[in-house]
Tab-separated table of N, CA and C in Angstrom:
chain	number	residue	atom	x	y	z
W	25	MET	N	-13.207	16.935	-12.110
W	25	MET	CA	-12.868	17.066	-10.934
W	25	MET	C	-12.153	15.612	-10.332
W	26	GLY	N	-11.778	15.454	-9.311
W	26	GLY	CA	-11.096	14.270	-9.037
W	26	GLY	C	-12.143	13.629	-8.273
W	27	SER	N	-11.318	11.907	-8.083
W	27	SER	CA	-12.428	11.244	-7.182
W	27	SER	C	-12.578	12.001	-5.550
W	28	TYR	N	-11.915	12.350	-5.046
W	28	TYR	CA	-11.425	13.018	-3.541
W	28	TYR	C	-12.739	14.068	-3.912
W	29	GLU	N	-12.773	14.732	-5.117
W	29	GLU	CA	-13.877	16.159	-4.317
W	29	GLU	C	-15.104	15.239	-5.133
W	30	GLN	N	-15.127	14.596	-5.879
W	30	GLN	CA	-16.508	14.185	-6.254
W	30	GLN	C	-17.410	13.008	-5.126
W	31	GLU	N	-16.242	12.891	-4.276
W	31	GLU	CA	-16.521	11.920	-2.863
W	31	GLU	C	-17.085	13.131	-1.970
W	32	GLN	N	-16.351	13.659	-1.959
W	32	GLN	CA	-16.551	15.169	-0.473
W	32	GLN	C	-17.959	15.365	-0.881
W	33	ARG	N	-18.225	15.944	-2.219
W	33	ARG	CA	-19.938	15.974	-2.380
W	33	ARG	C	-20.882	15.447	-2.316
W	34	MET	N	-20.173	13.700	-2.289
W	34	MET	CA	-21.191	13.080	-2.034
W	34	MET	C	-21.508	12.683	-0.826
W	35	ILE	N	-20.743	12.823	-0.224
W	35	ILE	CA	-20.737	13.127	1.426
W	35	ILE	C	-21.773	14.227	1.870
W	36	ALA	N	-21.532	15.206	1.075
W	36	ALA	CA	-22.407	16.460	1.914
W	36	ALA	C	-23.780	16.160	1.117
W	37	ASP	N	-24.027	15.509	0.587
W	37	ASP	CA	-25.173	14.932	0.185
W	37	ASP	C	-25.774	13.808	0.932
W	38	GLY	N	-25.209	13.285	1.025
W	38	GLY	CA	-25.605	12.105	2.385
W	38	GLY	C	-25.914	10.729	1.090
W	39	THR	N	-24.530	10.864	-0.224
W	39	THR	CA	-25.348	9.597	-1.022
W	39	THR	C	-23.914	8.954	-0.949
W	40	ALA	N	-22.839	8.713	0.035
W	40	ALA	CA	-21.862	8.273	0.238
W	40	ALA	C	-21.114	8.400	1.371
W	41	GLU	N	-20.371	7.952	2.087
W	41	GLU	CA	-19.312	8.136	3.050
W	41	GLU	C	-18.056	7.809	2.752
W	42	ARG	N	-17.023	8.278	3.914
W	42	ARG	CA	-15.751	8.796	3.575
W	42	ARG	C	-15.136	7.169	3.310
W	43	GLY	N	-14.428	7.097	2.270
W	43	GLY	CA	-13.787	5.831	1.788
W	43	GLY	C	-14.659	5.152	0.604
W	44	TYR	N	-15.123	6.207	-0.381
W	44	TYR	CA	-16.094	5.936	-1.156
W	44	TYR	C	-15.436	5.169	-2.729
W	45	THR	N	-14.126	5.973	-2.407
W	45	THR	CA	-12.884	6.233	-3.971
W	45	THR	C	-12.492	4.610	-3.172
W	46	ALA	N	-11.783	4.661	-2.170
W	46	ALA	CA	-11.052	3.302	-1.763
W	46	ALA	C	-12.563	2.157	-2.408
W	47	MET	N	-13.654	2.155	-1.722
W	47	MET	CA	-14.532	0.694	-1.939
W	47	MET	C	-14.444	0.606	-3.460
W	48	LYS	N	-14.897	1.842	-4.113
W	48	LYS	CA	-15.146	1.480	-6.082
W	48	LYS	C	-13.569	0.732	-6.458
W	49	TYR	N	-12.372	1.120	-6.097
W	49	TYR	CA	-11.308	0.882	-6.228
W	49	TYR	C	-11.389	-0.622	-6.116
W	50	PHE	N	-11.125	-1.205	-4.659
W	50	PHE	CA	-11.605	-2.477	-4.740
W	50	PHE	C	-12.216	-3.081	-5.385
W	51	ASP	N	-13.816	-2.434	-5.843
W	51	ASP	CA	-14.142	-3.501	-6.542
W	51	ASP	C	-13.704	-3.553	-8.109
W	52	GLU	N	-12.748	-2.938	-8.575
W	52	GLU	CA	-12.317	-2.333	-9.738
W	52	GLU	C	-11.383	-3.828	-9.395
W	53	LEU	N	-10.063	-4.094	-8.440
W	53	LEU	CA	-9.379	-4.968	-8.265
W	53	LEU	C	-9.792	-6.357	-7.874
W	54	ASP	N	-11.600	-6.849	-7.389
W	54	ASP	CA	-11.589	-7.409	-7.295
W	54	ASP	C	-12.586	-8.149	-8.608
W	55	ALA	N	-12.684	-7.337	-9.439
W	55	ALA	CA	-13.245	-8.108	-10.610
W	55	ALA	C	-11.894	-8.333	-11.055
W	56	GLU	N	-10.973	-7.921	-11.028
W	56	GLU	CA	-9.765	-8.650	-11.614
W	56	GLU	C	-9.461	-10.036	-11.166
W	57	LEU	N	-9.402	-10.104	-9.967
W	57	LEU	CA	-9.771	-11.008	-9.389
W	57	LEU	C	-10.189	-13.064	-9.756
W	58	THR	N	-9.327	-13.891	-9.770
W	58	THR	CA	-9.513	-15.512	-10.449
W	58	THR	C	-10.313	-16.101	-9.053
W	59	GLU	N	-10.861	-16.757	-9.176
W	59	GLU	CA	-11.379	-17.308	-7.714
W	59	GLU	C	-10.210	-17.975	-6.830
W	60	GLU	N	-9.468	-18.704	-7.476
W	60	GLU	CA	-7.986	-18.865	-6.557
W	60	GLU	C	-7.629	-17.614	-5.936
W	61	THR	N	-7.013	-16.733	-6.630
W	61	THR	CA	-6.435	-15.816	-5.909
W	61	THR	C	-7.203	-14.656	-5.107
W	62	SER	N	-8.775	-14.999	-5.072
W	62	SER	CA	-9.184	-14.318	-4.530
W	62	SER	C	-9.733	-14.997	-2.795
W	63	SER	N	-9.282	-16.730	-3.082
W	63	SER	CA	-9.397	-17.124	-1.573
W	63	SER	C	-7.987	-17.039	-0.930
W	64	LEU	N	-7.005	-16.194	-1.697
W	64	LEU	CA	-5.506	-15.362	-1.127
W	64	LEU	C	-5.444	-14.341	-0.546
W	65	SER	N	-6.340	-13.530	-1.309
W	65	SER	CA	-6.468	-11.638	-0.728
W	65	SER	C	-6.989	-11.544	0.271
W	66	HIS	N	-6.672	-10.603	0.859
W	66	HIS	CA	-7.184	-9.838	2.461
W	66	HIS	C	-6.673	-8.295	2.232
W	67	ARG	N	-7.688	-8.248	3.483
W	67	ARG	CA	-7.913	-6.387	2.907
W	67	ARG	C	-7.950	-6.566	4.226
W	68	PRO	N	-7.694	-5.143	5.027
W	68	PRO	CA	-8.071	-5.132	6.221
W	68	PRO	C	-9.071	-3.695	6.439
W	69	ASP	N	-9.599	-3.367	7.717
W	69	ASP	CA	-10.604	-2.543	7.211
W	69	ASP	C	-9.636	-0.736	7.721
W	70	TYR	N	-9.878	0.252	6.691
W	70	TYR	CA	-8.980	1.267	6.558
W	70	TYR	C	-9.734	2.309	7.645
W	71	ARG	N	-11.063	1.657	7.937
W	71	ARG	CA	-11.615	2.938	8.692
W	71	ARG	C	-10.835	3.782	10.208
W	72	LYS	N	-10.215	3.129	10.686
W	72	LYS	CA	-9.808	3.900	11.960
W	72	LYS	C	-7.853	4.411	11.061
W	73	THR	N	-7.750	3.513	9.904
W	73	THR	CA	-5.679	4.381	9.463
W	73	THR	C	-6.354	5.161	8.366
W	74	LEU	N	-6.723	4.339	7.020
W	74	LEU	CA	-6.397	5.543	5.965
W	74	LEU	C	-7.682	6.264	6.099
W	75	PHE	N	-8.909	5.642	5.975
W	75	PHE	CA	-9.740	6.632	5.536
W	75	PHE	C	-9.876	7.911	7.037
W	76	ALA	N	-9.581	7.402	8.510
W	76	ALA	CA	-9.967	8.631	9.050
W	76	ALA	C	-9.108	10.009	8.928
W	77	PRO	N	-10.218	10.842	9.202
W	77	PRO	CA	-10.002	12.287	8.864
W	77	PRO	C	-8.865	12.700	9.372
W	78	GLU	N	-8.034	12.571	9.970
W	78	GLU	CA	-6.386	12.980	10.304
W	78	GLU	C	-5.626	12.734	9.385
W	79	ASN	N	-6.005	12.068	8.796
W	79	ASN	CA	-5.147	11.285	7.680
W	79	ASN	C	-5.520	11.788	6.159
W	80	ASP	N	-6.240	12.747	6.478
W	80	ASP	CA	-7.400	13.118	5.347
W	80	ASP	C	-5.929	13.302	3.753
W	81	ASP	N	-5.151	14.347	4.428
W	81	ASP	CA	-4.262	14.579	3.231
W	81	ASP	C	-3.184	13.293	2.529
W	82	ILE	N	-2.834	12.115	3.104
W	82	ILE	CA	-2.675	10.722	2.810
W	82	ILE	C	-3.809	10.440	1.704
W	83	TYR	N	-5.019	10.241	2.568
W	83	TYR	CA	-5.723	9.853	1.739
W	83	TYR	C	-6.764	10.630	0.253
W	84	ARG	N	-5.926	11.968	0.443
W	84	ARG	CA	-6.441	12.685	-0.697
W	84	ARG	C	-5.787	12.038	-1.618
W	85	GLU	N	-4.094	11.921	-1.458
W	85	GLU	CA	-3.372	11.769	-2.036
W	85	GLU	C	-3.510	9.907	-2.469
W	86	PHE	N	-3.888	9.435	-2.117
W	86	PHE	CA	-4.646	7.531	-2.614
W	86	PHE	C	-5.947	8.138	-3.532
W	87	CYS	N	-6.654	9.017	-3.589
W	87	CYS	CA	-7.365	9.105	-3.975
W	87	CYS	C	-7.107	9.376	-5.908
W	88	ALA	N	-6.074	10.913	-5.621
W	88	ALA	CA	-5.095	11.062	-7.113
W	88	ALA	C	-4.187	10.002	-7.620
W	89	TYR	N	-4.152	8.972	-6.924
W	89	TYR	CA	-3.270	7.700	-7.056
W	89	TYR	C	-4.801	6.665	-7.991
W	90	VAL	N	-5.596	6.947	-7.707
W	90	VAL	CA	-6.693	5.917	-7.950
W	90	VAL	C	-7.534	6.824	-9.358
W	91	ASP	N	-7.108	8.063	-9.556
W	91	ASP	CA	-7.702	8.822	-10.388
W	91	ASP	C	-6.325	8.794	-12.041
W	92	LEU	N	-5.374	8.176	-11.404
W	92	LEU	CA	-4.066	7.932	-12.804
W	92	LEU	C	-4.701	7.056	-13.332
W	93	PRO	N	-4.637	7.310	-14.702
W	93	PRO	CA	-4.820	5.798	-16.015
W	93	PRO	C	-4.385	5.360	-15.768
W	94	LYS	N	-4.751	3.701	-16.281
W	94	LYS	CA	-4.199	2.282	-15.870
W	94	LYS	C	-3.252	1.796	-16.735
W	95	PRO	N	-1.688	1.306	-16.674
W	95	PRO	CA	-1.719	0.895	-15.219
W	95	PRO	C	-1.074	2.508	-14.466
W	96	ARG	N	-1.258	2.193	-12.943
W	96	ARG	CA	-1.006	3.073	-11.982
W	96	ARG	C	0.324	2.563	-11.941
W	97	PHE	N	1.049	4.081	-11.272
W	97	PHE	CA	2.239	3.968	-11.082
W	97	PHE	C	2.902	5.164	-10.029
W	98	PHE	N	2.978	4.608	-9.058
W	98	PHE	CA	3.329	6.055	-7.306
W	98	PHE	C	4.030	7.026	-7.815
W	99	ASP	N	5.052	6.950	-8.749
W	99	ASP	CA	6.288	7.754	-8.799
W	99	ASP	C	5.572	8.718	-9.916
W	100	ALA	N	4.129	8.240	-10.266
W	100	ALA	CA	3.852	9.562	-11.230
W	100	ALA	C	2.787	10.306	-10.790
W	101	ILE	N	2.651	10.567	-9.248
W	101	ILE	CA	2.213	11.407	-8.215
W	101	ILE	C	2.859	12.867	-8.515
W	102	GLU	N	2.590	14.175	-8.663
W	102	GLU	CA	3.070	15.567	-8.652
W	102	GLU	C	2.942	15.754	-6.953
W	103	ASP	N	4.524	16.113	-6.820
W	103	ASP	CA	4.479	16.719	-5.301
W	103	ASP	C	3.822	15.699	-4.440
W	104	PRO	N	4.519	14.895	-4.626
W	104	PRO	CA	3.801	13.481	-3.007
W	104	PRO	C	4.425	14.063	-2.278
W	105	ILE	N	3.111	13.217	-1.090
W	105	ILE	CA	3.469	13.534	0.663
W	105	ILE	C	4.853	12.796	0.658
W	106	ARG	N	5.455	13.186	1.866
W	106	ARG	CA	6.595	12.734	1.968
W	106	ARG	C	6.310	11.772	4.063
W	107	VAL	N	6.410	10.586	4.769
W	107	VAL	CA	6.079	10.513	5.969
W	107	VAL	C	7.314	10.166	6.156
W	108	GLU	N	8.419	10.857	7.147
W	108	GLU	CA	9.332	9.536	8.167
W	108	GLU	C	11.135	9.554	6.663
W	109	GLY	N	10.116	10.400	5.776
W	109	GLY	CA	11.277	10.786	4.856
W	109	GLY	C	10.300	9.634	3.044
W	110	PHE	N	9.760	8.873	3.341
W	110	PHE	CA	9.577	8.302	2.306
W	110	PHE	C	8.037	8.821	1.763
W	111	SER	N	8.055	8.531	0.573
W	111	SER	CA	7.024	8.744	-0.274
W	111	SER	C	6.151	7.097	-0.540
W	112	ALA	N	4.845	7.880	-0.824
W	112	ALA	CA	4.495	6.107	-1.274
W	112	ALA	C	4.903	5.160	-2.659
W	113	ALA	N	5.991	5.901	-3.627
W	113	ALA	CA	6.912	5.015	-4.651
W	113	ALA	C	7.653	4.086	-4.098
W	114	ASP	N	8.544	4.907	-2.464
W	114	ASP	CA	9.632	4.446	-1.704
W	114	ASP	C	8.734	2.831	-0.933
W	115	VAL	N	7.586	3.944	-0.536
W	115	VAL	CA	6.820	2.346	0.710
W	115	VAL	C	6.515	1.188	-0.636
W	116	TYR	N	6.220	1.529	-1.649
W	116	TYR	CA	6.249	0.199	-2.610
W	116	TYR	C	7.408	-0.041	-2.928
W	117	TYR	N	7.996	0.053	-3.001
W	117	TYR	CA	9.806	-0.227	-3.516
W	117	TYR	C	9.954	-0.981	-2.698
W	118	ALA	N	10.138	-0.435	-1.058
W	118	ALA	CA	10.540	-0.872	-0.214
W	118	ALA	C	9.868	-2.603	0.227
W	119	MET	N	8.778	-2.726	0.328
W	119	MET	CA	7.560	-3.260	0.569
W	119	MET	C	7.841	-4.299	-0.617
W	120	ILE	N	7.841	-3.993	-2.267
W	120	ILE	CA	7.998	-5.061	-2.781
W	120	ILE	C	9.519	-5.642	-3.284
W	121	SER	N	10.664	-5.037	-3.361
W	121	SER	CA	11.920	-5.998	-3.668
W	121	SER	C	12.334	-6.313	-2.422
W	122	LYS	N	11.862	-6.473	-1.473
W	122	LYS	CA	12.827	-7.667	-0.526
W	122	LYS	C	12.387	-8.404	-0.140
W	123	ASN	N	11.246	-9.116	-0.703
W	123	ASN	CA	10.553	-10.383	-0.725
W	123	ASN	C	9.934	-11.114	-2.028
W	124	SER	N	10.709	-11.692	-2.139
W	124	SER	CA	10.188	-11.676	-3.836
W	124	SER	C	9.030	-12.703	-4.330
W	125	ARG	N	8.226	-13.307	-3.401
W	125	ARG	CA	7.393	-13.954	-3.319
W	125	ARG	C	5.535	-12.961	-2.870
W	126	ILE	N	5.598	-11.401	-3.012
W	126	ILE	CA	4.964	-10.992	-3.475
W	126	ILE	C	4.951	-10.438	-4.686
W	127	VAL	N	3.691	-10.932	-5.341
W	127	VAL	CA	3.971	-10.192	-6.400
W	127	VAL	C	3.078	-9.242	-6.589
W	128	GLN	N	2.372	-9.053	-5.864
W	128	GLN	CA	0.975	-7.702	-5.674
W	128	GLN	C	1.214	-7.133	-5.001
W	129	ILE	N	1.421	-5.771	-4.958
W	129	ILE	CA	0.442	-4.485	-3.801
W	129	ILE	C	-0.147	-3.885	-4.204
W	130	ASP	N	-1.691	-3.300	-3.340
W	130	ASP	CA	-2.372	-2.449	-4.018
W	130	ASP	C	-1.570	-1.218	-3.482
W	131	GLY	N	-2.833	-0.288	-3.932
W	131	GLY	CA	-2.838	1.134	-3.320
W	131	GLY	C	-2.912	1.555	-2.532
W	132	ALA	N	-3.687	0.630	-1.755
W	132	ALA	CA	-4.386	0.867	-0.882
W	132	ALA	C	-3.463	1.012	0.616
W	133	ALA	N	-2.812	-0.701	0.490
W	133	ALA	CA	-2.038	-0.801	1.200
W	133	ALA	C	-0.587	-0.832	1.597
W	134	VAL	N	0.490	0.421	0.110
W	134	VAL	CA	0.529	1.497	0.284
W	134	VAL	C	0.948	2.820	0.811
W	135	TYR	N	-0.647	3.616	0.348
W	135	TYR	CA	-1.151	4.859	1.546
W	135	TYR	C	-1.240	4.326	2.977
W	136	ASN	N	-1.650	2.550	3.044
W	136	ASN	CA	-1.782	2.455	4.576
W	136	ASN	C	-0.529	2.889	5.349
W	137	MET	N	0.583	2.038	4.759
W	137	MET	CA	1.655	2.000	4.932
W	137	MET	C	2.298	3.875	5.475
W	138	LEU	N	2.016	4.471	4.672
W	138	LEU	CA	2.213	6.065	4.803
W	138	LEU	C	1.307	6.531	6.236
W	139	VAL	N	0.530	5.915	5.862
W	139	VAL	CA	-0.493	5.761	7.764
W	139	VAL	C	0.387	5.765	8.886
W	140	LYS	N	0.534	4.457	8.945
W	140	LYS	CA	1.562	3.764	9.719
W	140	LYS	C	2.721	4.516	9.785
W	141	LEU	N	3.309	4.696	8.956
W	141	LEU	CA	5.118	5.786	9.253
W	141	LEU	C	4.687	6.380	10.128
W	142	ARG	N	3.642	7.692	9.514
W	142	ARG	CA	3.320	8.377	10.805
W	142	ARG	C	2.476	8.457	12.042
W	143	THR	N	1.729	7.365	12.209
W	143	THR	CA	1.770	6.725	13.571
W	143	THR	C	2.481	6.286	14.271
W	144	GLN	N	3.060	5.372	14.188
W	144	GLN	CA	4.306	4.042	14.329
W	144	GLN	C	5.294	3.906	13.626
W	145	PRO	N	5.742	4.959	13.276
W	145	PRO	CA	7.254	4.885	12.824
W	145	PRO	C	7.848	3.879	13.253
W	146	GLU	N	8.082	3.606	14.212
W	146	GLU	CA	9.718	2.391	14.706
W	146	GLU	C	8.934	1.533	14.102
W	147	ILE	N	8.049	0.511	14.080
W	147	ILE	CA	7.276	-0.437	13.790
W	147	ILE	C	7.582	-0.476	12.613
W	148	ALA	N	6.898	0.543	11.282
W	148	ALA	CA	6.153	0.545	10.155
W	148	ALA	C	7.428	0.600	9.664
W	149	LYS	N	9.517	1.381	10.004
W	149	LYS	CA	10.111	0.857	9.922
W	149	LYS	C	11.051	-0.236	9.603
W	150	LYS	N	10.530	-0.479	10.891
W	150	LYS	CA	11.074	-2.335	10.568
W	150	LYS	C	10.259	-3.360	9.796
W	151	VAL	N	8.929	-2.687	9.782
W	151	VAL	CA	8.131	-3.741	8.137
W	151	VAL	C	8.726	-3.567	6.958
W	152	LEU	N	9.257	-2.105	6.565
W	152	LEU	CA	9.654	-1.955	5.673
W	152	LEU	C	10.833	-2.232	5.385
W	153	ASP	N	11.719	-2.921	6.366
W	153	ASP	CA	13.500	-3.275	6.717
W	153	ASP	C	13.443	-4.378	6.570
W	154	PHE	N	12.405	-4.996	6.502
W	154	PHE	CA	12.371	-6.828	6.790
W	154	PHE	C	12.198	-7.956	5.846
W	155	ILE	N	13.922	-8.873	5.718
W	155	ILE	CA	13.779	-9.404	4.558
W	155	ILE	C	13.701	-10.814	5.081
W	156	PRO	N	12.695	-11.386	4.955
W	156	PRO	CA	12.543	-12.475	4.917
W	156	PRO	C	13.484	-13.731	4.747
W	157	THR	N	14.107	-14.910	5.682
W	157	THR	CA	15.270	-15.278	6.337
W	157	THR	C	15.413	-16.454	5.448
W	158	CYS	N	14.123	-17.088	4.931
W	158	CYS	CA	14.446	-18.352	4.159
W	158	CYS	C	13.496	-17.871	3.319
W	159	TYR	N	13.408	-17.732	1.667
W	159	TYR	CA	13.198	-17.333	0.426
W	159	TYR	C	11.462	-19.053	0.330
W	160	GLN	N	12.279	-19.925	-0.240
W	160	GLN	CA	11.094	-20.972	-0.720
W	160	GLN	C	11.173	-21.610	0.351
W	161	GLY	N	11.786	-21.321	1.513
W	161	GLY	CA	11.091	-22.383	2.660
W	161	GLY	C	12.745	-23.315	2.920
W	162	GLY	N	13.077	-22.902	2.459
W	162	GLY	CA	14.913	-23.294	2.700
W	162	GLY	C	15.949	-22.255	2.564
W	163	CYS	N	17.358	-22.791	2.790
W	163	CYS	CA	17.786	-22.012	2.690
W	163	CYS	C	18.927	-21.630	1.588
W	164	GLY	N	19.536	-20.494	1.087
W	164	GLY	CA	20.592	-20.140	-0.335
W	164	GLY	C	20.433	-19.226	-1.087
W	165	LYS	N	20.761	-19.455	-1.694
W	165	LYS	CA	20.918	-17.919	-2.418
W	165	LYS	C	19.588	-17.027	-2.647
W	166	GLY	N	19.740	-15.628	-2.064
W	166	GLY	CA	18.550	-15.184	-2.025
W	166	GLY	C	18.297	-15.083	-0.809
W	167	ASP	N	18.779	-15.830	0.491
W	167	ASP	CA	18.138	-15.782	1.435
W	167	ASP	C	19.236	-14.408	1.882
W	168	ALA	N	18.347	-14.088	3.123
W	168	ALA	CA	18.859	-12.496	3.439
W	168	ALA	C	20.282	-13.414	4.191
W	169	ALA	N	20.047	-14.283	5.562
W	169	ALA	CA	21.026	-14.352	6.059
W	169	ALA	C	22.938	-15.535	5.317
W	170	PHE	N	21.685	-15.964	3.763
W	170	PHE	CA	23.011	-16.409	3.102
W	170	PHE	C	23.785	-14.631	2.417
W	171	GLU	N	22.412	-14.315	2.236
W	171	GLU	CA	23.267	-12.679	1.229
W	171	GLU	C	23.964	-11.759	3.003
W	172	ARG	N	23.952	-12.159	4.017
W	172	ARG	CA	24.350	-11.572	5.203
W	172	ARG	C	26.212	-12.690	5.240
W	173	GLY	N	26.542	-13.209	4.946
W	173	GLY	CA	27.254	-14.498	4.421
W	173	GLY	C	26.933	-15.554	5.682
W	174	TYR	N	26.210	-15.679	6.697
W	174	TYR	CA	25.904	-16.436	8.214
W	174	TYR	C	26.397	-18.202	7.106
W	175	TYR	N	25.997	-18.305	5.709
W	175	TYR	CA	26.614	-20.277	5.574
W	175	TYR	C	27.670	-19.736	4.578
W	176	ASP	N	28.650	-21.111	4.347
W	176	ASP	CA	30.055	-21.498	3.694
W	176	ASP	C	29.175	-21.930	1.960
W	177	ASN	N	28.125	-22.133	2.271
W	177	ASN	CA	27.907	-22.418	0.730
W	177	ASN	C	28.469	-23.659	0.419
W	178	LYS	N	28.985	-24.841	0.897
W	178	LYS	CA	30.087	-26.111	0.439
W	178	LYS	C	29.099	-26.948	-0.347
C-alpha cells in the first residue's frame, strides 16, 4: 500500500487530514536542514493548490514520488501526468536549469507548479521560462542579457 492509499485510509478513520503524506515529507526535509538553511527556507500553504481535491491526480503522483527510494528522481515515476505538455521531471529541469543560484527544489514545489500550469498556464509558463538577468549581482557570462548578445564584453 502506497502513502496515498494509507493517507486515504487514515482520513476515513479520522486520524489524519488531506496532506498528511506531504507533511511527513516536509518533516523529513526539515530534519536535514542546518540552522542556517532553515532560516532561508520557505514553504507556502499548499491546502488550496496541491492538496485541493480537484488536483487529486497531481497529489496522487506526488505521493508516488514520496514513496520512491532516496535519492528520489522525478523521471522515475511511471506513466507521469502531463499538464500543458510538462511532466514533473520537465518542470524540475525548467526550474533548476535556468537559475544557477537555485541549489535545491523540493518535490512539493515541483508538483505545485503542475497545479499552477493547470490553473494559470500563461503565468506558470512565464515562470518556467524566466531567466534572471544578472546572476551574481553583476552582468557577464551566464547572464541572460549577455547570452542574448546585449553586451559587447570588450
